[in-house]
mmCIF file of C-alpha atoms and ligand atoms in Angstrom:
data_model
loop_
_atom_site.group_PDB
_atom_site.id
_atom_site.type_symbol
_atom_site.label_atom_id
_atom_site.label_comp_id
_atom_site.label_asym_id
_atom_site.label_seq_id
_atom_site.Cartn_x
_atom_site.Cartn_y
_atom_site.Cartn_z
ATOM 1 C CA MET A 19 52.452 72.536 -88.234
ATOM 2 C CA ILE A 20 53.795 69.007 -87.676
ATOM 3 C CA PRO A 21 57.525 69.566 -87.538
ATOM 4 C CA TYR A 22 60.045 67.291 -89.287
ATOM 5 C CA GLY A 23 61.847 66.643 -86.047
ATOM 6 C CA ARG A 24 61.244 67.475 -82.409
ATOM 7 C CA GLN A 25 63.031 66.764 -79.138
ATOM 8 C CA ASP A 26 61.503 64.837 -76.367
ATOM 9 C CA ILE A 27 62.110 66.232 -72.846
ATOM 10 C CA THR A 28 60.847 64.193 -69.891
ATOM 11 C CA GLU A 29 60.307 65.084 -66.237
ATOM 12 C CA ALA A 30 63.465 63.025 -65.453
ATOM 13 C CA ASP A 31 65.443 65.134 -67.949
ATOM 14 C CA ILE A 32 64.287 68.284 -66.205
ATOM 15 C CA GLU A 33 65.048 66.894 -62.791
ATOM 16 C CA ALA A 34 68.555 65.880 -63.958
ATOM 17 C CA VAL A 35 69.168 69.501 -65.252
ATOM 18 C CA ILE A 36 67.880 70.988 -61.997
ATOM 19 C CA GLU A 37 70.064 68.800 -59.891
ATOM 20 C CA VAL A 38 73.138 70.213 -61.673
ATOM 21 C CA LEU A 39 71.931 73.837 -61.386
ATOM 22 C CA LYS A 40 71.747 73.274 -57.601
ATOM 23 C CA SER A 41 75.126 71.709 -57.303
ATOM 24 C CA ASP A 42 78.521 73.167 -56.974
ATOM 25 C CA TRP A 43 79.419 72.894 -60.649
ATOM 26 C CA ILE A 44 77.337 74.092 -63.612
ATOM 27 C CA THR A 45 80.222 73.722 -66.030
ATOM 28 C CA GLN A 46 83.386 71.554 -66.064
ATOM 29 C CA GLY A 47 82.066 69.430 -63.172
ATOM 30 C CA PRO A 48 81.637 65.622 -62.911
ATOM 31 C CA THR A 49 78.507 65.326 -65.148
ATOM 32 C CA ILE A 50 80.498 65.841 -68.298
ATOM 33 C CA GLY A 51 82.655 62.843 -67.480
ATOM 34 C CA ARG A 52 79.632 60.743 -66.781
ATOM 35 C CA PHE A 53 77.975 61.690 -70.051
ATOM 36 C CA GLU A 54 81.287 60.973 -71.866
ATOM 37 C CA GLN A 55 81.403 57.611 -70.294
ATOM 38 C CA ASP A 56 77.803 56.847 -71.229
ATOM 39 C CA VAL A 57 78.521 57.563 -74.828
ATOM 40 C CA ARG A 58 81.724 55.603 -74.952
ATOM 41 C CA ASN A 59 80.172 52.692 -73.279
ATOM 42 C CA HIS A 60 77.285 52.704 -75.803
ATOM 43 C CA CYS A 61 79.762 52.816 -78.712
ATOM 44 C CA SER A 62 82.460 50.630 -77.193
ATOM 45 C CA ALA A 63 85.108 53.253 -77.973
ATOM 46 C CA LEU A 64 88.145 53.915 -75.768
ATOM 47 C CA HIS A 65 87.819 57.712 -75.543
ATOM 48 C CA SER A 66 85.092 60.251 -75.803
ATOM 49 C CA VAL A 67 85.454 64.097 -75.832
ATOM 50 C CA ALA A 68 82.386 66.281 -75.185
ATOM 51 C CA VAL A 69 82.239 69.738 -76.883
ATOM 52 C CA SER A 70 79.861 72.639 -77.453
ATOM 53 C CA ASN A 71 78.466 71.197 -80.641
ATOM 54 C CA ALA A 72 79.257 68.859 -83.531
ATOM 55 C CA THR A 73 80.725 71.498 -85.606
ATOM 56 C CA CYS A 74 83.354 72.219 -82.872
ATOM 57 C CA ALA A 75 83.945 68.404 -82.785
ATOM 58 C CA LEU A 76 84.575 68.309 -86.627
ATOM 59 C CA HIS A 77 87.014 71.219 -86.258
ATOM 60 C CA ILE A 78 89.067 69.775 -83.503
ATOM 61 C CA ALA A 79 88.926 66.316 -85.082
ATOM 62 C CA CYS A 80 90.498 67.721 -88.177
ATOM 63 C CA LEU A 81 93.095 69.605 -86.211
ATOM 64 C CA ALA A 82 93.931 66.481 -84.141
ATOM 65 C CA LEU A 83 94.701 64.712 -87.539
ATOM 66 C CA GLU A 84 96.934 67.685 -88.395
ATOM 67 C CA LEU A 85 94.864 68.936 -91.337
ATOM 68 C CA GLY A 86 96.181 72.308 -92.557
ATOM 69 C CA PRO A 87 96.955 74.602 -95.384
ATOM 70 C CA GLY A 88 97.962 72.663 -98.520
ATOM 71 C CA ASP A 89 96.029 69.556 -97.426
ATOM 72 C CA HIS A 90 92.806 68.269 -98.994
ATOM 73 C CA LEU A 91 89.673 67.184 -97.224
ATOM 74 C CA TRP A 92 86.862 65.321 -99.060
ATOM 75 C CA THR A 93 83.324 64.776 -97.986
ATOM 76 C CA SER A 94 79.840 64.243 -99.442
ATOM 77 C CA PRO A 95 77.885 67.107 -101.161
ATOM 78 C CA ILE A 96 74.644 65.789 -99.472
ATOM 79 C CA THR A 97 75.390 66.861 -95.939
ATOM 80 C CA PHE A 98 75.038 69.866 -93.568
ATOM 81 C CA VAL A 99 77.598 72.547 -94.560
ATOM 82 C CA ALA A 100 79.554 71.923 -91.306
ATOM 83 C CA SER A 101 81.043 68.672 -92.665
ATOM 84 C CA ALA A 102 82.908 70.709 -95.233
ATOM 85 C CA ASN A 103 83.449 73.937 -93.364
ATOM 86 C CA CYS A 104 85.543 72.209 -90.837
ATOM 87 C CA GLY A 105 88.291 71.727 -93.403
ATOM 88 C CA LEU A 106 88.184 75.452 -94.455
ATOM 89 C CA TYR A 107 88.636 76.466 -90.744
ATOM 90 C CA CYS A 108 91.969 74.619 -90.887
ATOM 91 C CA GLY A 109 92.934 76.179 -94.156
ATOM 92 C CA ALA A 110 92.625 73.020 -96.114
ATOM 93 C CA THR A 111 91.163 72.666 -99.637
ATOM 94 C CA ILE A 112 87.763 70.999 -99.881
ATOM 95 C CA ASP A 113 86.429 68.648 -102.542
ATOM 96 C CA PHE A 114 83.367 66.384 -102.663
ATOM 97 C CA VAL A 115 82.675 62.842 -103.754
ATOM 98 C CA ASP A 116 79.291 62.185 -105.360
ATOM 99 C CA ILE A 117 76.626 60.024 -103.581
ATOM 100 C CA ASP A 118 75.359 56.554 -104.095
ATOM 101 C CA SER A 119 72.004 56.607 -105.783
ATOM 102 C CA ARG A 120 70.457 54.273 -103.276
ATOM 103 C CA THR A 121 71.849 55.150 -99.826
ATOM 104 C CA TYR A 122 72.598 58.805 -100.582
ATOM 105 C CA ASN A 123 75.979 58.248 -98.746
ATOM 106 C CA MET A 124 79.378 58.801 -100.257
ATOM 107 C CA ASN A 125 79.691 56.526 -103.356
ATOM 108 C CA MET A 126 82.712 54.196 -102.769
ATOM 109 C CA GLY A 127 83.171 53.565 -106.446
ATOM 110 C CA ALA A 128 83.277 57.257 -107.153
ATOM 111 C CA LEU A 129 85.656 57.735 -104.271
ATOM 112 C CA GLU A 130 88.007 55.068 -105.646
ATOM 113 C CA LYS A 131 87.987 56.672 -109.141
ATOM 114 C CA LYS A 132 88.684 60.033 -107.676
ATOM 115 C CA LEU A 133 91.527 58.729 -105.588
ATOM 116 C CA GLU A 134 93.190 57.199 -108.585
ATOM 117 C CA GLN A 135 93.001 60.501 -110.418
ATOM 118 C CA ALA A 136 94.130 62.479 -107.301
ATOM 119 C CA GLU A 137 97.182 60.114 -107.010
ATOM 120 C CA ARG A 138 98.196 60.921 -110.530
ATOM 121 C CA ASP A 139 97.758 64.600 -109.826
ATOM 122 C CA GLY A 140 99.606 64.444 -106.469
ATOM 123 C CA LYS A 141 96.450 65.828 -104.702
ATOM 124 C CA LEU A 142 95.407 62.906 -102.440
ATOM 125 C CA PRO A 143 93.249 63.904 -99.498
ATOM 126 C CA LYS A 144 94.649 63.793 -95.951
ATOM 127 C CA VAL A 145 91.231 63.409 -94.383
ATOM 128 C CA VAL A 146 87.934 61.935 -95.712
ATOM 129 C CA ILE A 147 84.696 62.626 -93.937
ATOM 130 C CA PRO A 148 81.956 60.101 -94.682
ATOM 131 C CA VAL A 149 78.490 61.191 -93.496
ATOM 132 C CA HIS A 150 76.120 58.508 -92.278
ATOM 133 C CA PHE A 151 73.130 60.156 -94.022
ATOM 134 C CA ALA A 152 69.737 59.877 -92.196
ATOM 135 C CA GLY A 153 71.439 57.464 -89.656
ATOM 136 C CA GLN A 154 72.497 54.828 -92.066
ATOM 137 C CA SER A 155 76.259 53.904 -91.964
ATOM 138 C CA CYS A 156 78.394 54.319 -94.986
ATOM 139 C CA ASP A 157 80.279 51.260 -96.349
ATOM 140 C CA MET A 158 83.068 51.636 -93.859
ATOM 141 C CA ARG A 159 84.875 48.366 -94.682
ATOM 142 C CA THR A 160 85.546 49.451 -98.251
ATOM 143 C CA LEU A 161 86.425 53.073 -97.060
ATOM 144 C CA GLN A 162 88.960 51.691 -94.649
ATOM 145 C CA LEU A 163 90.547 49.574 -97.501
ATOM 146 C CA LEU A 164 90.834 52.742 -99.506
ATOM 147 C CA ALA A 165 92.186 54.648 -96.480
ATOM 148 C CA LYS A 166 94.981 52.078 -96.046
ATOM 149 C CA ARG A 167 95.887 52.146 -99.787
ATOM 150 C CA TYR A 168 95.888 55.850 -100.216
ATOM 151 C CA HIS A 169 96.996 56.892 -96.806
ATOM 152 C CA PHE A 170 94.126 59.186 -95.741
ATOM 153 C CA ARG A 171 92.513 59.461 -92.290
ATOM 154 C CA VAL A 172 88.810 59.059 -91.653
ATOM 155 C CA ILE A 173 86.401 61.107 -89.521
ATOM 156 C CA GLU A 174 82.867 59.715 -89.460
ATOM 157 C CA ASP A 175 80.255 62.432 -89.333
ATOM 158 C CA ALA A 176 77.725 60.404 -87.322
ATOM 159 C CA SER A 177 75.629 63.508 -86.428
ATOM 160 C CA HIS A 178 72.586 61.584 -87.538
ATOM 161 C CA ALA A 179 73.705 58.152 -86.327
ATOM 162 C CA ILE A 180 74.007 57.692 -82.601
ATOM 163 C CA GLY A 181 72.051 54.427 -81.958
ATOM 164 C CA ALA A 182 72.930 53.089 -85.458
ATOM 165 C CA TYR A 183 74.800 49.908 -86.191
ATOM 166 C CA TYR A 184 77.227 48.776 -88.914
ATOM 167 C CA GLU A 185 77.904 44.990 -89.094
ATOM 168 C CA ASP A 186 76.192 44.589 -85.809
ATOM 169 C CA GLN A 187 78.518 47.073 -84.069
ATOM 170 C CA SER A 188 77.745 50.489 -82.799
ATOM 171 C CA VAL A 189 78.566 53.429 -84.958
ATOM 172 C CA GLY A 190 81.145 55.348 -82.953
ATOM 173 C CA ASN A 191 83.337 52.396 -82.122
ATOM 174 C CA CYS A 192 85.800 53.632 -84.680
ATOM 175 C CA ARG A 193 86.644 50.261 -85.891
ATOM 176 C CA TYR A 194 87.106 51.594 -89.488
ATOM 177 C CA SER A 195 88.026 55.178 -88.618
ATOM 178 C CA ASP A 196 90.181 57.529 -86.619
ATOM 179 C CA ILE A 197 87.485 59.516 -85.109
ATOM 180 C CA THR A 198 83.641 59.618 -84.967
ATOM 181 C CA ILE A 199 81.606 62.692 -84.188
ATOM 182 C CA PHE A 200 78.017 63.018 -82.920
ATOM 183 C CA SER A 201 75.605 65.946 -82.640
ATOM 184 C CA PHE A 202 73.209 66.582 -79.926
ATOM 185 C CA HIS A 203 71.249 69.363 -81.460
ATOM 186 C CA PRO A 204 67.501 69.105 -80.641
ATOM 187 C CA VAL A 205 66.504 67.655 -83.985
ATOM 188 C CA LYS A 206 69.012 64.844 -83.671
ATOM 189 C CA ILE A 207 68.427 61.530 -81.915
ATOM 190 C CA VAL A 208 69.486 62.550 -78.470
ATOM 191 C CA THR A 209 69.854 66.180 -77.382
ATOM 192 C CA THR A 210 71.722 68.329 -75.023
ATOM 193 C CA GLY A 211 70.330 71.616 -76.425
ATOM 194 C CA GLU A 212 73.572 72.457 -78.303
ATOM 195 C CA GLY A 213 76.298 69.774 -77.966
ATOM 196 C CA GLY A 214 78.583 67.367 -79.631
ATOM 197 C CA MET A 215 81.016 64.562 -78.936
ATOM 198 C CA ALA A 216 84.010 62.947 -80.659
ATOM 199 C CA THR A 217 85.037 59.290 -79.984
ATOM 200 C CA THR A 218 88.290 57.625 -80.878
ATOM 201 C CA ASN A 219 90.418 54.627 -79.839
ATOM 202 C CA ASN A 220 93.689 56.627 -80.159
ATOM 203 C CA THR A 221 94.849 58.048 -76.811
ATOM 204 C CA LYS A 222 97.141 60.753 -78.423
ATOM 205 C CA ILE A 223 94.293 61.967 -80.555
ATOM 206 C CA ALA A 224 91.932 62.062 -77.596
ATOM 207 C CA ASP A 225 94.372 63.937 -75.528
ATOM 208 C CA LYS A 226 94.867 66.465 -78.326
ATOM 209 C CA MET A 227 91.167 66.977 -78.682
ATOM 210 C CA CYS A 228 90.801 67.567 -74.978
ATOM 211 C CA ARG A 229 93.457 70.206 -75.127
ATOM 212 C CA LEU A 230 91.948 71.854 -78.206
ATOM 213 C CA ARG A 231 88.560 72.191 -76.589
ATOM 214 C CA SER A 232 90.120 74.155 -73.788
ATOM 215 C CA HIS A 233 92.600 76.723 -75.205
ATOM 216 C CA GLY A 234 95.424 74.269 -75.869
ATOM 217 C CA ILE A 235 96.145 73.968 -72.175
ATOM 218 C CA THR A 236 97.431 70.790 -70.470
ATOM 219 C CA ARG A 237 97.894 69.775 -66.827
ATOM 220 C CA ASP A 238 99.544 66.574 -67.847
ATOM 221 C CA PRO A 239 103.309 66.632 -67.127
ATOM 222 C CA GLU A 240 103.875 64.179 -70.042
ATOM 223 C CA TYR A 241 102.939 66.963 -72.489
ATOM 224 C CA MET A 242 104.571 69.950 -70.720
ATOM 225 C CA ALA A 243 107.541 71.834 -72.137
ATOM 226 C CA ARG A 244 108.893 72.783 -68.728
ATOM 227 C CA ASP A 245 109.092 71.033 -65.370
ATOM 228 C CA SER A 246 105.874 71.245 -63.439
ATOM 229 C CA LEU A 247 105.826 73.971 -60.725
ATOM 230 C CA GLY A 248 103.497 72.000 -58.615
ATOM 231 C CA PRO A 249 99.664 71.874 -58.188
ATOM 232 C CA GLY A 250 97.802 74.439 -60.094
ATOM 233 C CA TYR A 251 100.542 74.735 -62.722
ATOM 234 C CA TYR A 252 99.391 74.484 -66.315
ATOM 235 C CA GLU A 253 100.870 75.123 -69.760
ATOM 236 C CA GLN A 254 99.358 76.284 -72.970
ATOM 237 C CA ILE A 255 101.313 74.236 -75.516
ATOM 238 C CA GLU A 256 99.166 74.964 -78.608
ATOM 239 C CA LEU A 257 96.447 77.221 -79.854
ATOM 240 C CA GLY A 258 93.029 75.896 -78.764
ATOM 241 C CA PHE A 259 89.516 77.164 -78.252
ATOM 242 C CA ASN A 260 86.750 77.261 -75.684
ATOM 243 C CA TYR A 261 84.672 74.482 -77.125
ATOM 244 C CA ARG A 262 83.568 72.971 -73.792
ATOM 245 C CA MET A 263 80.255 71.463 -73.018
ATOM 246 C CA THR A 264 78.637 72.468 -69.722
ATOM 247 C CA ASP A 265 77.493 70.178 -67.008
ATOM 248 C CA ILE A 266 73.967 71.572 -67.524
ATOM 249 C CA GLN A 267 74.013 70.203 -71.086
ATOM 250 C CA ALA A 268 75.764 66.921 -70.127
ATOM 251 C CA ALA A 269 73.052 66.282 -67.370
ATOM 252 C CA LEU A 270 70.384 66.559 -70.077
ATOM 253 C CA GLY A 271 72.454 64.190 -72.435
ATOM 254 C CA ALA A 272 73.069 61.600 -69.756
ATOM 255 C CA SER A 273 69.422 61.466 -68.932
ATOM 256 C CA GLN A 274 68.396 61.365 -72.648
ATOM 257 C CA ILE A 275 70.765 58.672 -73.655
ATOM 258 C CA GLN A 276 69.136 56.204 -71.369
ATOM 259 C CA ARG A 277 66.241 56.340 -73.756
ATOM 260 C CA LEU A 278 68.428 55.881 -76.885
ATOM 261 C CA THR A 279 67.228 52.369 -77.657
ATOM 262 C CA HIS A 280 63.699 53.255 -77.099
ATOM 263 C CA TYR A 281 63.996 56.262 -79.342
ATOM 264 C CA VAL A 282 65.534 54.316 -82.221
ATOM 265 C CA GLU A 283 62.919 51.480 -81.777
ATOM 266 C CA ARG A 284 60.002 53.976 -81.955
ATOM 267 C CA ARG A 285 61.555 55.624 -85.033
ATOM 268 C CA LYS A 286 61.850 52.132 -86.610
ATOM 269 C CA GLU A 287 58.095 51.491 -85.937
ATOM 270 C CA LEU A 288 57.085 54.824 -87.540
ATOM 271 C CA VAL A 289 59.331 54.070 -90.580
ATOM 272 C CA ALA A 290 57.802 50.661 -91.010
ATOM 273 C CA ARG A 291 54.421 52.264 -90.875
ATOM 274 C CA TYR A 292 55.420 55.056 -93.427
ATOM 275 C CA ASN A 293 56.805 52.308 -95.750
ATOM 276 C CA GLN A 294 53.501 50.413 -95.695
ATOM 277 C CA LEU A 295 51.326 53.559 -96.102
ATOM 278 C CA LEU A 296 53.378 55.009 -98.953
ATOM 279 C CA LYS A 297 54.183 51.998 -100.992
ATOM 280 C CA LYS A 298 51.457 52.611 -103.618
ATOM 281 C CA LEU A 299 52.505 56.165 -104.236
ATOM 282 C CA PRO A 300 54.880 57.161 -107.078
ATOM 283 C CA LEU A 301 57.843 57.611 -104.753
ATOM 284 C CA THR A 302 61.191 56.069 -103.954
ATOM 285 C CA LEU A 303 61.248 55.015 -100.341
ATOM 286 C CA PRO A 304 64.502 54.827 -98.255
ATOM 287 C CA TRP A 305 66.612 51.826 -99.268
ATOM 288 C CA GLN A 306 68.464 50.029 -96.426
ATOM 289 C CA ASP A 307 71.883 48.273 -96.915
ATOM 290 C CA PRO A 308 71.646 44.950 -95.073
ATOM 291 C CA ALA A 309 75.083 45.506 -93.479
ATOM 292 C CA THR A 310 73.532 48.408 -91.540
ATOM 293 C CA SER A 311 70.868 49.165 -89.000
ATOM 294 C CA SER A 312 69.784 52.869 -89.214
ATOM 295 C CA SER A 313 69.018 55.211 -86.241
ATOM 296 C CA TRP A 314 66.443 56.787 -88.520
ATOM 297 C CA HIS A 315 67.187 60.399 -87.917
ATOM 298 C CA LEU A 316 65.411 61.338 -91.215
ATOM 299 C CA TYR A 317 62.841 59.769 -93.420
ATOM 300 C CA VAL A 318 63.536 60.983 -96.952
ATOM 301 C CA ILE A 319 61.282 60.240 -99.973
ATOM 302 C CA ARG A 320 62.099 60.851 -103.515
ATOM 303 C CA LEU A 321 59.496 61.826 -106.148
ATOM 304 C CA ASN A 322 59.478 59.755 -109.299
ATOM 305 C CA LEU A 323 59.567 62.777 -111.482
ATOM 306 C CA PRO A 324 58.518 61.397 -114.848
ATOM 307 C CA LYS A 325 55.543 59.794 -113.098
ATOM 308 C CA THR A 326 54.381 62.820 -111.230
ATOM 309 C CA SER A 327 53.108 66.007 -112.849
ATOM 310 C CA LYS A 328 54.326 68.105 -109.921
ATOM 311 C CA ASP A 329 57.984 68.939 -109.223
ATOM 312 C CA ARG A 330 59.574 68.962 -105.807
ATOM 313 C CA ARG A 331 58.918 72.568 -105.167
ATOM 314 C CA GLN A 332 55.180 72.207 -105.789
ATOM 315 C CA VAL A 333 54.773 69.220 -103.642
ATOM 316 C CA PHE A 334 56.924 70.797 -100.862
ATOM 317 C CA GLU A 335 54.807 74.114 -100.856
ATOM 318 C CA SER A 336 51.559 72.111 -101.024
ATOM 319 C CA MET A 337 52.643 70.078 -97.923
ATOM 320 C CA ARG A 338 53.715 73.262 -96.003
ATOM 321 C CA ASN A 339 50.347 74.763 -96.833
ATOM 322 C CA LEU A 340 48.629 71.643 -95.505
ATOM 323 C CA GLY A 341 50.525 72.083 -92.123
ATOM 324 C CA ILE A 342 53.173 69.474 -92.599
ATOM 325 C CA GLY A 343 56.624 70.702 -91.742
ATOM 326 C CA VAL A 344 58.488 68.918 -94.591
ATOM 327 C CA ASN A 345 62.191 69.856 -94.988
ATOM 328 C CA ILE A 346 65.055 69.293 -97.416
ATOM 329 C CA HIS A 347 68.228 67.449 -96.386
ATOM 330 C CA TYR A 348 70.229 68.855 -97.970
ATOM 331 C CA ILE A 349 70.873 71.501 -100.533
ATOM 332 C CA PRO A 350 74.094 70.234 -102.091
ATOM 333 C CA VAL A 351 76.945 71.980 -100.298
ATOM 334 C CA HIS A 352 78.849 72.671 -103.588
ATOM 335 C CA THR A 353 75.906 74.720 -104.851
ATOM 336 C CA GLN A 354 76.036 77.245 -101.947
ATOM 337 C CA PRO A 355 77.172 80.729 -102.894
ATOM 338 C CA TYR A 356 80.130 80.451 -100.626
ATOM 339 C CA TYR A 357 81.284 77.334 -102.361
ATOM 340 C CA HIS A 358 80.480 78.698 -105.746
ATOM 341 C CA ALA A 359 82.999 81.397 -104.961
ATOM 342 C CA LEU A 360 85.551 78.702 -104.334
ATOM 343 C CA GLY A 361 85.079 77.419 -107.802
ATOM 344 C CA PHE A 362 82.347 74.707 -107.408
ATOM 345 C CA ARG A 363 79.627 74.590 -110.085
ATOM 346 C CA GLN A 364 76.315 73.144 -110.810
ATOM 347 C CA GLY A 365 76.749 69.810 -112.653
ATOM 348 C CA MET A 366 79.893 68.675 -110.776
ATOM 349 C CA TYR A 367 78.102 66.034 -108.737
ATOM 350 C CA PRO A 368 75.138 64.859 -110.887
ATOM 351 C CA GLU A 369 73.830 62.174 -108.538
ATOM 352 C CA ALA A 370 73.701 64.583 -105.619
ATOM 353 C CA GLU A 371 71.900 67.181 -107.792
ATOM 354 C CA ARG A 372 69.352 64.680 -109.111
ATOM 355 C CA TYR A 373 68.705 63.619 -105.496
ATOM 356 C CA TYR A 374 68.148 67.225 -104.441
ATOM 357 C CA SER A 375 65.653 67.788 -107.240
ATOM 358 C CA GLU A 376 63.487 64.912 -105.998
ATOM 359 C CA ALA A 377 63.991 64.661 -102.135
ATOM 360 C CA ILE A 378 61.574 65.641 -99.359
ATOM 361 C CA THR A 379 62.078 64.859 -95.714
ATOM 362 C CA LEU A 380 58.820 63.874 -94.014
ATOM 363 C CA PRO A 381 58.249 64.399 -90.290
ATOM 364 C CA LEU A 382 59.748 61.729 -88.038
ATOM 365 C CA PHE A 383 60.334 61.982 -84.278
ATOM 366 C CA PRO A 384 59.783 59.585 -81.416
ATOM 367 C CA THR A 385 56.826 61.309 -79.856
ATOM 368 C CA MET A 386 54.983 61.476 -83.257
ATOM 369 C CA THR A 387 51.548 59.836 -83.080
ATOM 370 C CA GLU A 388 49.967 57.617 -85.678
ATOM 371 C CA GLN A 389 47.263 60.164 -86.269
ATOM 372 C CA GLN A 390 49.877 62.709 -87.041
ATOM 373 C CA GLN A 391 51.523 60.279 -89.394
ATOM 374 C CA ASP A 392 48.274 59.574 -91.105
ATOM 375 C CA LYS A 393 47.837 63.283 -91.557
ATOM 376 C CA VAL A 394 51.245 63.479 -93.192
ATOM 377 C CA VAL A 395 50.343 60.646 -95.566
ATOM 378 C CA ALA A 396 46.976 62.146 -96.542
ATOM 379 C CA ALA A 397 48.569 65.493 -97.205
ATOM 380 C CA LEU A 398 51.196 63.786 -99.415
ATOM 381 C CA GLU A 399 48.492 61.912 -101.372
ATOM 382 C CA LYS A 400 46.676 65.249 -101.836
ATOM 383 C CA SER A 401 49.971 66.987 -102.873
ATOM 384 C CA LEU A 402 50.929 64.437 -105.430
ATOM 385 C CA ALA A 403 47.496 64.266 -107.078
HETATM 386 C C1 PLP B 518 73.643 68.623 -87.336
HETATM 387 C C2 PLP B 518 74.745 68.293 -88.141
HETATM 388 C C3 PLP B 518 76.115 68.808 -88.028
HETATM 389 C C4 PLP B 518 76.411 69.926 -87.075
HETATM 390 O O1 PLP B 518 75.848 69.662 -85.787
HETATM 391 P P1 PLP B 518 75.887 70.836 -84.671
HETATM 392 O O2 PLP B 518 75.821 70.142 -83.360
HETATM 393 O O3 PLP B 518 74.650 71.629 -84.963
HETATM 394 O O4 PLP B 518 77.102 71.614 -84.782
HETATM 395 C C5 PLP B 518 77.183 68.326 -88.779
HETATM 396 N N1 PLP B 518 76.979 67.412 -89.693
HETATM 397 C C6 PLP B 518 75.755 66.888 -89.926
HETATM 398 C C7 PLP B 518 75.631 65.840 -91.031
HETATM 399 C C8 PLP B 518 74.610 67.300 -89.255
HETATM 400 O O5 PLP B 518 73.420 66.849 -89.488
#
């Protein structure tokens, strides 16, 4: 089976991890700081906070923006469930904004309409989480204008988008947001096994996220309730978690991120080749907003349903039977049983639901060969026929 995504682990990665394993610190040592610095240098952000995974990063990002019971968090229905669950962890109420029919990102027109209504109802969101779907940035400039007008905070879910650009600047620089989060799960662009990171330009928010990832404990006298009792003294000043990354993971990440540009370039080559090979088939290929440069985490095609006799499920099953590890990104979050129980219903976000009925993710990963890609294309031609 050709998988839809796959990590690339080199000898240098393995050496870097072994070096940490032989050192004095396998967790909370100096490698975390180095990896954090690498990410922040790449993004040109002031602060970066490494955590166990991106779900933790979303959780502490929401808490750092003081999201809590009675507050509202909005995100896209076409995302991994974690982008919405983080709001529920904080006791907030979740809602979704339908997607744009071309980018599959949050639709800014729909967001504006929903904000106008929410203002009339007194239910404006405190936090909005745009998701840079497949590695293509959302329309952050428009989002920031709306954030200023309606006084909400912005967390970019850039789990797909390390190495992506918006208006020629790195996603993660937080120019138009409060916090950006990245995932380093093995299917993402760069991996640490499990792992995540939050970037921000706000020192207070960064300090708070650092405390929250480690039990709410501080060693900084500026934040202490009492006078310091000397070296070794620490205070727990709020309720935090153990969301720390290990040095073992950070060593892998620091080694991997050196190949970030290479990875994205290789993904772009494969995408250009897919675009060429698939252009005659009855499909909608990924559309790119000229203000963005995608990191190409995913290559998603849409079936042109009236023109094809097969539906998505038939094409999907045929591809799997032919040894192609196609996938679906994503089942709309609001249709999940857990969200159904919260009152969400089929039909609430029609563009997201239409997208879901037509979308298939084809394999794409930097070590994919052209022969493998040809096999995917041949299987797709056969599956559509
Ligand atoms: C992968 C992913 C996450 C969660 O990342 P983890 O590191 O697995 O916790 C969140 N949001 C999106 C959009 C993702 O793709």
